[in-house]
Amino acid sequence: MVFGRLPSEERILLTGAKGQVGGELLKTLEPLGVVIAPERAMMDLADATSVRDTIRAVRPRWIVNPGAYTEVDRAESEPDLAYAINAEAVKVIGEEARVLGAGVIHFSTDYVFDGSGEEPYVETDTVGPMSVYGASKLAGERALAESGAGHMIFRTSWVYGARGKNFLLTILKLAREREALRIVDDQHGAPTWSRDLARMTAHVIKRCEATAQTIGWKAALQDASGVYHAAGGGDTSWFEFAAEAVQQQREKEPGVRFAKIESISTDQYPTPARRPSNSRLNCTKLKERFEWTMMYWRDSLREVLSEL
Ligand SMILES: NC(=O)C1=CN([C@@H]2O[C@H](COP(=O)(O)OP(=O)(O)OC[C@H]3O[C@@H](n4cnc5c(N)ncnc54)[C@H](OP(=O)(O)O)[C@@H]3O)[C@@H](O)[C@H]2O)C=CC1
Ligand SMILES: Cc1cn([C@H]2C[C@H](O)[C@@H](COP(=O)(O)OP(=O)(O)O[C@H]3O[C@@H](C)C(=O)[C@@H](O)[C@H]3O)O2)c(=O)[nH]c1=O
Ligand SMILES: [Mg+2]
């Protein structure tokens, strides 16, 4: 057996493979086993029956679930859909995984916190979502934890990369079109590279598979289960992130005119959803438990910009 690879013919069921994190996972999980990534028409996360039926048909060893409702502002007016995808589907995934004895890898968000204080949050800190999106993600975490399935929940923040819908690509586009961009400078956190998250996930799966060789599958899963914070290293604001990205891009394209990036406060940028002012996540547990350190945001930014 190749170190850390799944036993032969074992399957990984991947949701949301067209999303930012799912797209990266499709590539990083491929060497580990047989990855099955159903189209939305096959497995609609908003439809519990299709989720259940697909899991029963695939009988995976792992279910990796980056699929989610991620439109933070729109969720305020579509709470039922947000909860169906972010909570009810996760409950079904947990129930079916428990029956199969499968391991679940799930992703959650800094938006489960209310953003009070300035310290990076640890996994055991009190939650208090301020948005429908955050509350729906928290409900998903709880449903999975209560399902009895072996599970890892990776709470991350500010996910971005060279593809997909994300803040970086939005800002770089707007910066070419406009004279100035006004960006909030009082929400603090760290951007996380989608590929780094996918690599971390593959690493954790390999660790679990290796542990399973010695203590058995069930014990290995149980031992790894829990919530882990997994966000980029460092600490910044949306304003500083945007300013840094545009500055780096200016240096790469000296002939192009980019917008001036202006610092504003959250009350100058009204949105339907409230967002935490402190999104910092302390990732020590991930480092100690799995020996994985997430990349510093400035380092991943450089790599992502080089791919554009
Ligand atoms: N983006 C971020 O900044 C952060 C994300 N997270 C969490 O990380 C995880 C991954 O996020 P990210 O990759 O950025 O999200 P994306 O929005 O890029 O991808 C989500 C994926 O879920 C799919 N999806 C949505 N609704 C359904 C449905 N009804 N049936 C089937 N598939 C569906 C989407 O499909 P389609 O492409 O067709 O829309 C998309 O492929 C999520 O759990 C998210 O909550 C946590 C913190 C920050
Ligand atoms: C486009 C733009 C945004 N902003 C602000 C709004 C917001 O506070 C911040 C980031 O904008 P976004 O639309 O990317 O924010 P948002 O969609 O809330 O990003 C969140 O997505 C979900 C899925 C998560 O889980 C979170 O970790 C976080 O990444 O920047 C400006 O101030 N000026 C601008 O021109
Ligand atoms: Mg968004």
JSON list of N, CA, C and O and ligand atoms in Angstrom, two decimals, residues 70-73 108-111 133 156-159 166-167 170-171 174 178 181-184 187 238 264 266 269 271 275, ligand 2:
[
{"chain": "A", "resi": 70, "resn": "THR", "atom": "N", "xyz": [-22.83, 30.11, -0.10]},
{"chain": "A", "resi": 70, "resn": "THR", "atom": "CA", "xyz": [-21.80, 31.05, 0.39]},
{"chain": "A", "resi": 70, "resn": "THR", "atom": "C", "xyz": [-22.10, 32.52, 0.10]},
{"chain": "A", "resi": 70, "resn": "THR", "atom": "O", "xyz": [-21.24, 33.37, 0.30]},
{"chain": "A", "resi": 71, "resn": "GLU", "atom": "N", "xyz": [-23.31, 32.80, -0.39]},
{"chain": "A", "resi": 71, "resn": "GLU", "atom": "CA", "xyz": [-23.67, 34.20, -0.69]},
{"chain": "A", "resi": 71, "resn": "GLU", "atom": "C", "xyz": [-24.14, 34.87, 0.61]},
{"chain": "A", "resi": 71, "resn": "GLU", "atom": "O", "xyz": [-25.32, 34.78, 0.98]},
{"chain": "A", "resi": 72, "resn": "VAL", "atom": "N", "xyz": [-23.23, 35.52, 1.28]},
{"chain": "A", "resi": 72, "resn": "VAL", "atom": "CA", "xyz": [-23.48, 36.00, 2.64]},
{"chain": "A", "resi": 72, "resn": "VAL", "atom": "C", "xyz": [-24.64, 37.01, 2.69]},
{"chain": "A", "resi": 72, "resn": "VAL", "atom": "O", "xyz": [-25.53, 36.89, 3.54]},
{"chain": "A", "resi": 73, "resn": "ASP", "atom": "N", "xyz": [-24.65, 37.96, 1.79]},
{"chain": "A", "resi": 73, "resn": "ASP", "atom": "CA", "xyz": [-25.73, 38.95, 1.82]},
{"chain": "A", "resi": 73, "resn": "ASP", "atom": "C", "xyz": [-27.06, 38.36, 1.35]},
{"chain": "A", "resi": 73, "resn": "ASP", "atom": "O", "xyz": [-28.10, 38.60, 1.96]},
{"chain": "A", "resi": 108, "resn": "SER", "atom": "N", "xyz": [-16.22, 25.04, 7.70]},
{"chain": "A", "resi": 108, "resn": "SER", "atom": "CA", "xyz": [-17.07, 26.08, 8.28]},
{"chain": "A", "resi": 108, "resn": "SER", "atom": "C", "xyz": [-16.30, 27.40, 8.28]},
{"chain": "A", "resi": 108, "resn": "SER", "atom": "O", "xyz": [-15.28, 27.53, 7.61]},
{"chain": "A", "resi": 109, "resn": "THR", "atom": "N", "xyz": [-16.81, 28.36, 9.02]},
{"chain": "A", "resi": 109, "resn": "THR", "atom": "CA", "xyz": [-16.42, 29.74, 8.79]},
{"chain": "A", "resi": 109, "resn": "THR", "atom": "C", "xyz": [-16.16, 30.55, 10.07]},
{"chain": "A", "resi": 109, "resn": "THR", "atom": "O", "xyz": [-16.74, 30.26, 11.12]},
{"chain": "A", "resi": 110, "resn": "ASP", "atom": "N", "xyz": [-15.32, 31.55, 9.93]},
{"chain": "A", "resi": 110, "resn": "ASP", "atom": "CA", "xyz": [-15.14, 32.57, 10.97]},
{"chain": "A", "resi": 110, "resn": "ASP", "atom": "C", "xyz": [-16.45, 33.28, 11.32]},
{"chain": "A", "resi": 110, "resn": "ASP", "atom": "O", "xyz": [-16.59, 33.82, 12.41]},
{"chain": "A", "resi": 111, "resn": "TYR", "atom": "N", "xyz": [-17.41, 33.28, 10.37]},
{"chain": "A", "resi": 111, "resn": "TYR", "atom": "CA", "xyz": [-18.67, 34.00, 10.62]},
{"chain": "A", "resi": 111, "resn": "TYR", "atom": "C", "xyz": [-19.57, 33.30, 11.65]},
{"chain": "A", "resi": 111, "resn": "TYR", "atom": "O", "xyz": [-20.66, 33.78, 11.93]},
{"chain": "A", "resi": 133, "resn": "TYR", "atom": "N", "xyz": [-26.07, 33.43, 7.10]},
{"chain": "A", "resi": 133, "resn": "TYR", "atom": "CA", "xyz": [-25.03, 32.52, 6.61]},
{"chain": "A", "resi": 133, "resn": "TYR", "atom": "C", "xyz": [-24.28, 31.89, 7.79]},
{"chain": "A", "resi": 133, "resn": "TYR", "atom": "O", "xyz": [-24.14, 30.66, 7.87]},
{"chain": "A", "resi": 156, "resn": "THR", "atom": "N", "xyz": [-12.55, 27.99, 8.37]},
{"chain": "A", "resi": 156, "resn": "THR", "atom": "CA", "xyz": [-11.58, 28.82, 7.69]},
{"chain": "A", "resi": 156, "resn": "THR", "atom": "C", "xyz": [-12.13, 30.22, 7.50]},
{"chain": "A", "resi": 156, "resn": "THR", "atom": "O", "xyz": [-13.20, 30.55, 8.02]},
{"chain": "A", "resi": 157, "resn": "SER", "atom": "N", "xyz": [-11.39, 31.07, 6.78]},
{"chain": "A", "resi": 157, "resn": "SER", "atom": "CA", "xyz": [-11.83, 32.46, 6.61]},
{"chain": "A", "resi": 157, "resn": "SER", "atom": "C", "xyz": [-11.34, 33.02, 5.28]},
{"chain": "A", "resi": 157, "resn": "SER", "atom": "O", "xyz": [-10.28, 32.64, 4.78]},
{"chain": "A", "resi": 158, "resn": "TRP", "atom": "N", "xyz": [-12.11, 33.92, 4.71]},
{"chain": "A", "resi": 158, "resn": "TRP", "atom": "CA", "xyz": [-11.68, 34.78, 3.60]},
{"chain": "A", "resi": 158, "resn": "TRP", "atom": "C", "xyz": [-10.99, 33.96, 2.49]},
{"chain": "A", "resi": 158, "resn": "TRP", "atom": "O", "xyz": [-9.86, 34.27, 2.07]},
{"chain": "A", "resi": 159, "resn": "VAL", "atom": "N", "xyz": [-11.66, 32.92, 2.02]},
{"chain": "A", "resi": 159, "resn": "VAL", "atom": "CA", "xyz": [-11.06, 32.01, 1.05]},
{"chain": "A", "resi": 159, "resn": "VAL", "atom": "C", "xyz": [-10.93, 32.69, -0.32]},
{"chain": "A", "resi": 159, "resn": "VAL", "atom": "O", "xyz": [-11.86, 33.35, -0.79]},
{"chain": "A", "resi": 166, "resn": "ASN", "atom": "N", "xyz": [-14.35, 35.34, -5.66]},
{"chain": "A", "resi": 166, "resn": "ASN", "atom": "CA", "xyz": [-13.75, 35.72, -4.39]},
{"chain": "A", "resi": 166, "resn": "ASN", "atom": "C", "xyz": [-13.36, 37.19, -4.38]},
{"chain": "A", "resi": 166, "resn": "ASN", "atom": "O", "xyz": [-13.33, 37.86, -5.41]},
{"chain": "A", "resi": 167, "resn": "PHE", "atom": "N", "xyz": [-13.07, 37.68, -3.20]},
{"chain": "A", "resi": 167, "resn": "PHE", "atom": "CA", "xyz": [-12.77, 39.10, -2.97]},
{"chain": "A", "resi": 167, "resn": "PHE", "atom": "C", "xyz": [-11.60, 39.57, -3.83]},
{"chain": "A", "resi": 167, "resn": "PHE", "atom": "O", "xyz": [-11.67, 40.63, -4.45]},
{"chain": "A", "resi": 170, "resn": "THR", "atom": "N", "xyz": [-12.61, 39.99, -7.45]},
{"chain": "A", "resi": 170, "resn": "THR", "atom": "CA", "xyz": [-13.55, 41.11, -7.54]},
{"chain": "A", "resi": 170, "resn": "THR", "atom": "C", "xyz": [-12.78, 42.43, -7.50]},
{"chain": "A", "resi": 170, "resn": "THR", "atom": "O", "xyz": [-13.01, 43.33, -8.32]},
{"chain": "A", "resi": 171, "resn": "ILE", "atom": "N", "xyz": [-11.87, 42.55, -6.55]},
{"chain": "A", "resi": 171, "resn": "ILE", "atom": "CA", "xyz": [-11.13, 43.81, -6.37]},
{"chain": "A", "resi": 171, "resn": "ILE", "atom": "C", "xyz": [-10.23, 44.09, -7.58]},
{"chain": "A", "resi": 171, "resn": "ILE", "atom": "O", "xyz": [-10.18, 45.22, -8.07]},
{"chain": "A", "resi": 174, "resn": "LEU", "atom": "N", "xyz": [-12.52, 45.32, -10.36]},
{"chain": "A", "resi": 174, "resn": "LEU", "atom": "CA", "xyz": [-13.02, 46.68, -10.11]},
{"chain": "A", "resi": 174, "resn": "LEU", "atom": "C", "xyz": [-11.90, 47.71, -10.20]},
{"chain": "A", "resi": 174, "resn": "LEU", "atom": "O", "xyz": [-12.10, 48.84, -10.64]},
{"chain": "A", "resi": 178, "resn": "ARG", "atom": "N", "xyz": [-12.45, 51.27, -12.21]},
{"chain": "A", "resi": 178, "resn": "ARG", "atom": "CA", "xyz": [-12.85, 52.47, -11.46]},
{"chain": "A", "resi": 178, "resn": "ARG", "atom": "C", "xyz": [-11.67, 53.35, -11.10]},
{"chain": "A", "resi": 178, "resn": "ARG", "atom": "O", "xyz": [-10.52, 52.93, -11.12]},
{"chain": "A", "resi": 181, "resn": "LEU", "atom": "N", "xyz": [-11.54, 52.72, -5.10]},
{"chain": "A", "resi": 181, "resn": "LEU", "atom": "CA", "xyz": [-12.33, 51.69, -4.42]},
{"chain": "A", "resi": 181, "resn": "LEU", "atom": "C", "xyz": [-12.28, 51.99, -2.94]},
{"chain": "A", "resi": 181, "resn": "LEU", "atom": "O", "xyz": [-11.23, 52.30, -2.38]},
{"chain": "A", "resi": 182, "resn": "ARG", "atom": "N", "xyz": [-13.44, 51.88, -2.30]},
{"chain": "A", "resi": 182, "resn": "ARG", "atom": "CA", "xyz": [-13.52, 52.13, -0.86]},
{"chain": "A", "resi": 182, "resn": "ARG", "atom": "C", "xyz": [-13.67, 50.78, -0.17]},
{"chain": "A", "resi": 182, "resn": "ARG", "atom": "O", "xyz": [-14.61, 50.03, -0.45]},
{"chain": "A", "resi": 183, "resn": "ILE", "atom": "N", "xyz": [-12.74, 50.46, 0.70]},
{"chain": "A", "resi": 183, "resn": "ILE", "atom": "CA", "xyz": [-12.72, 49.12, 1.30]},
{"chain": "A", "resi": 183, "resn": "ILE", "atom": "C", "xyz": [-12.64, 49.21, 2.83]},
{"chain": "A", "resi": 183, "resn": "ILE", "atom": "O", "xyz": [-11.83, 49.98, 3.37]},
{"chain": "A", "resi": 184, "resn": "VAL", "atom": "N", "xyz": [-13.43, 48.37, 3.48]},
{"chain": "A", "resi": 184, "resn": "VAL", "atom": "CA", "xyz": [-13.49, 48.42, 4.94]},
{"chain": "A", "resi": 184, "resn": "VAL", "atom": "C", "xyz": [-12.15, 48.03, 5.58]},
{"chain": "A", "resi": 184, "resn": "VAL", "atom": "O", "xyz": [-11.50, 47.07, 5.17]},
{"chain": "A", "resi": 187, "resn": "GLN", "atom": "N", "xyz": [-12.50, 45.35, 9.67]},
{"chain": "A", "resi": 187, "resn": "GLN", "atom": "CA", "xyz": [-12.77, 43.90, 9.82]},
{"chain": "A", "resi": 187, "resn": "GLN", "atom": "C", "xyz": [-11.43, 43.21, 9.64]},
{"chain": "A", "resi": 187, "resn": "GLN", "atom": "O", "xyz": [-10.79, 43.36, 8.60]},
{"chain": "A", "resi": 238, "resn": "TRP", "atom": "N", "xyz": [-9.55, 43.78, 5.25]},
{"chain": "A", "resi": 238, "resn": "TRP", "atom": "CA", "xyz": [-9.93, 43.71, 3.84]},
{"chain": "A", "resi": 238, "resn": "TRP", "atom": "C", "xyz": [-9.24, 44.83, 3.07]},
{"chain": "A", "resi": 238, "resn": "TRP", "atom": "O", "xyz": [-8.79, 44.65, 1.94]},
{"chain": "A", "resi": 264, "resn": "ILE", "atom": "N", "xyz": [-12.12, 52.70, 4.50]},
{"chain": "A", "resi": 264, "resn": "ILE", "atom": "CA", "xyz": [-13.36, 53.18, 5.12]},
{"chain": "A", "resi": 264, "resn": "ILE", "atom": "C", "xyz": [-13.72, 52.29, 6.30]},
{"chain": "A", "resi": 264, "resn": "ILE", "atom": "O", "xyz": [-13.11, 51.24, 6.50]},
{"chain": "A", "resi": 266, "resn": "THR", "atom": "N", "xyz": [-16.78, 50.07, 8.46]},
{"chain": "A", "resi": 266, "resn": "THR", "atom": "CA", "xyz": [-17.92, 49.23, 8.09]},
{"chain": "A", "resi": 266, "resn": "THR", "atom": "C", "xyz": [-19.21, 50.04, 7.99]},
{"chain": "A", "resi": 266, "resn": "THR", "atom": "O", "xyz": [-20.03, 49.79, 7.10]},
{"chain": "A", "resi": 269, "resn": "TYR", "atom": "N", "xyz": [-20.07, 51.30, 4.65]},
{"chain": "A", "resi": 269, "resn": "TYR", "atom": "CA", "xyz": [-20.29, 50.30, 3.60]},
{"chain": "A", "resi": 269, "resn": "TYR", "atom": "C", "xyz": [-21.43, 49.39, 4.03]},
{"chain": "A", "resi": 269, "resn": "TYR", "atom": "O", "xyz": [-21.24, 48.23, 4.41]},
{"chain": "A", "resi": 271, "resn": "THR", "atom": "N", "xyz": [-24.32, 46.78, 4.25]},
{"chain": "A", "resi": 271, "resn": "THR", "atom": "CA", "xyz": [-24.64, 45.53, 3.56]},
{"chain": "A", "resi": 271, "resn": "THR", "atom": "C", "xyz": [-25.80, 44.85, 4.29]},
{"chain": "A", "resi": 271, "resn": "THR", "atom": "O", "xyz": [-25.99, 45.10, 5.49]},
{"chain": "A", "resi": 275, "resn": "ARG", "atom": "N", "xyz": [-21.14, 41.54, 9.52]},
{"chain": "A", "resi": 275, "resn": "ARG", "atom": "CA", "xyz": [-19.93, 40.71, 9.50]},
{"chain": "A", "resi": 275, "resn": "ARG", "atom": "C", "xyz": [-19.10, 40.99, 10.74]},
{"chain": "A", "resi": 275, "resn": "ARG", "atom": "O", "xyz": [-19.06, 42.12, 11.23]},
{"chain": "B", "resi": 2, "resn": "LIG", "atom": "C1", "xyz": [-16.37, 44.63, -2.99]},
{"chain": "B", "resi": 2, "resn": "LIG", "atom": "C2", "xyz": [-16.15, 45.39, -1.70]},
{"chain": "B", "resi": 2, "resn": "LIG", "atom": "C3", "xyz": [-16.29, 44.74, -0.50]},
{"chain": "B", "resi": 2, "resn": "LIG", "atom": "N1", "xyz": [-16.07, 45.42, 0.67]},
{"chain": "B", "resi": 2, "resn": "LIG", "atom": "C4", "xyz": [-16.17, 44.73, 1.95]},
{"chain": "B", "resi": 2, "resn": "LIG", "atom": "C5", "xyz": [-17.44, 43.95, 2.22]},
{"chain": "B", "resi": 2, "resn": "LIG", "atom": "C6", "xyz": [-16.98, 42.92, 3.21]},
{"chain": "B", "resi": 2, "resn": "LIG", "atom": "O1", "xyz": [-16.98, 43.47, 4.51]},
{"chain": "B", "resi": 2, "resn": "LIG", "atom": "C7", "xyz": [-15.55, 42.65, 2.78]},
{"chain": "B", "resi": 2, "resn": "LIG", "atom": "C8", "xyz": [-15.36, 41.39, 1.98]},
{"chain": "B", "resi": 2, "resn": "LIG", "atom": "O2", "xyz": [-16.30, 41.32, 0.93]},
{"chain": "B", "resi": 2, "resn": "LIG", "atom": "P1", "xyz": [-16.90, 39.93, 0.45]},
{"chain": "B", "resi": 2, "resn": "LIG", "atom": "O3", "xyz": [-18.09, 40.21, -0.38]},
{"chain": "B", "resi": 2, "resn": "LIG", "atom": "O4", "xyz": [-15.82, 39.08, -0.10]},
{"chain": "B", "resi": 2, "resn": "LIG", "atom": "O5", "xyz": [-17.34, 39.38, 1.87]},
{"chain": "B", "resi": 2, "resn": "LIG", "atom": "P2", "xyz": [-18.02, 38.04, 2.27]},
{"chain": "B", "resi": 2, "resn": "LIG", "atom": "O6", "xyz": [-18.73, 37.45, 1.11]},
{"chain": "B", "resi": 2, "resn": "LIG", "atom": "O7", "xyz": [-18.73, 38.31, 3.50]},
{"chain": "B", "resi": 2, "resn": "LIG", "atom": "O8", "xyz": [-16.78, 37.06, 2.59]},
{"chain": "B", "resi": 2, "resn": "LIG", "atom": "C9", "xyz": [-17.06, 35.98, 3.44]},
{"chain": "B", "resi": 2, "resn": "LIG", "atom": "O9", "xyz": [-17.55, 34.91, 2.69]},
{"chain": "B", "resi": 2, "resn": "LIG", "atom": "C10", "xyz": [-17.99, 33.83, 3.47]},
{"chain": "B", "resi": 2, "resn": "LIG", "atom": "C11", "xyz": [-18.43, 32.72, 2.54]},
{"chain": "B", "resi": 2, "resn": "LIG", "atom": "C12", "xyz": [-17.08, 33.44, 4.57]},
{"chain": "B", "resi": 2, "resn": "LIG", "atom": "O10", "xyz": [-17.20, 32.35, 5.11]},
{"chain": "B", "resi": 2, "resn": "LIG", "atom": "C13", "xyz": [-16.18, 34.48, 5.16]},
{"chain": "B", "resi": 2, "resn": "LIG", "atom": "O11", "xyz": [-14.99, 33.92, 5.71]},
{"chain": "B", "resi": 2, "resn": "LIG", "atom": "C14", "xyz": [-15.83, 35.59, 4.22]},
{"chain": "B", "resi": 2, "resn": "LIG", "atom": "O12", "xyz": [-14.83, 35.20, 3.29]},
{"chain": "B", "resi": 2, "resn": "LIG", "atom": "O13", "xyz": [-15.14, 43.76, 1.99]},
{"chain": "B", "resi": 2, "resn": "LIG", "atom": "C15", "xyz": [-15.72, 46.77, 0.66]},
{"chain": "B", "resi": 2, "resn": "LIG", "atom": "O14", "xyz": [-15.53, 47.40, 1.72]},
{"chain": "B", "resi": 2, "resn": "LIG", "atom": "N2", "xyz": [-15.61, 47.42, -0.55]},
{"chain": "B", "resi": 2, "resn": "LIG", "atom": "C16", "xyz": [-15.81, 46.78, -1.73]},
{"chain": "B", "resi": 2, "resn": "LIG", "atom": "O15", "xyz": [-15.72, 47.43, -2.82]}
]
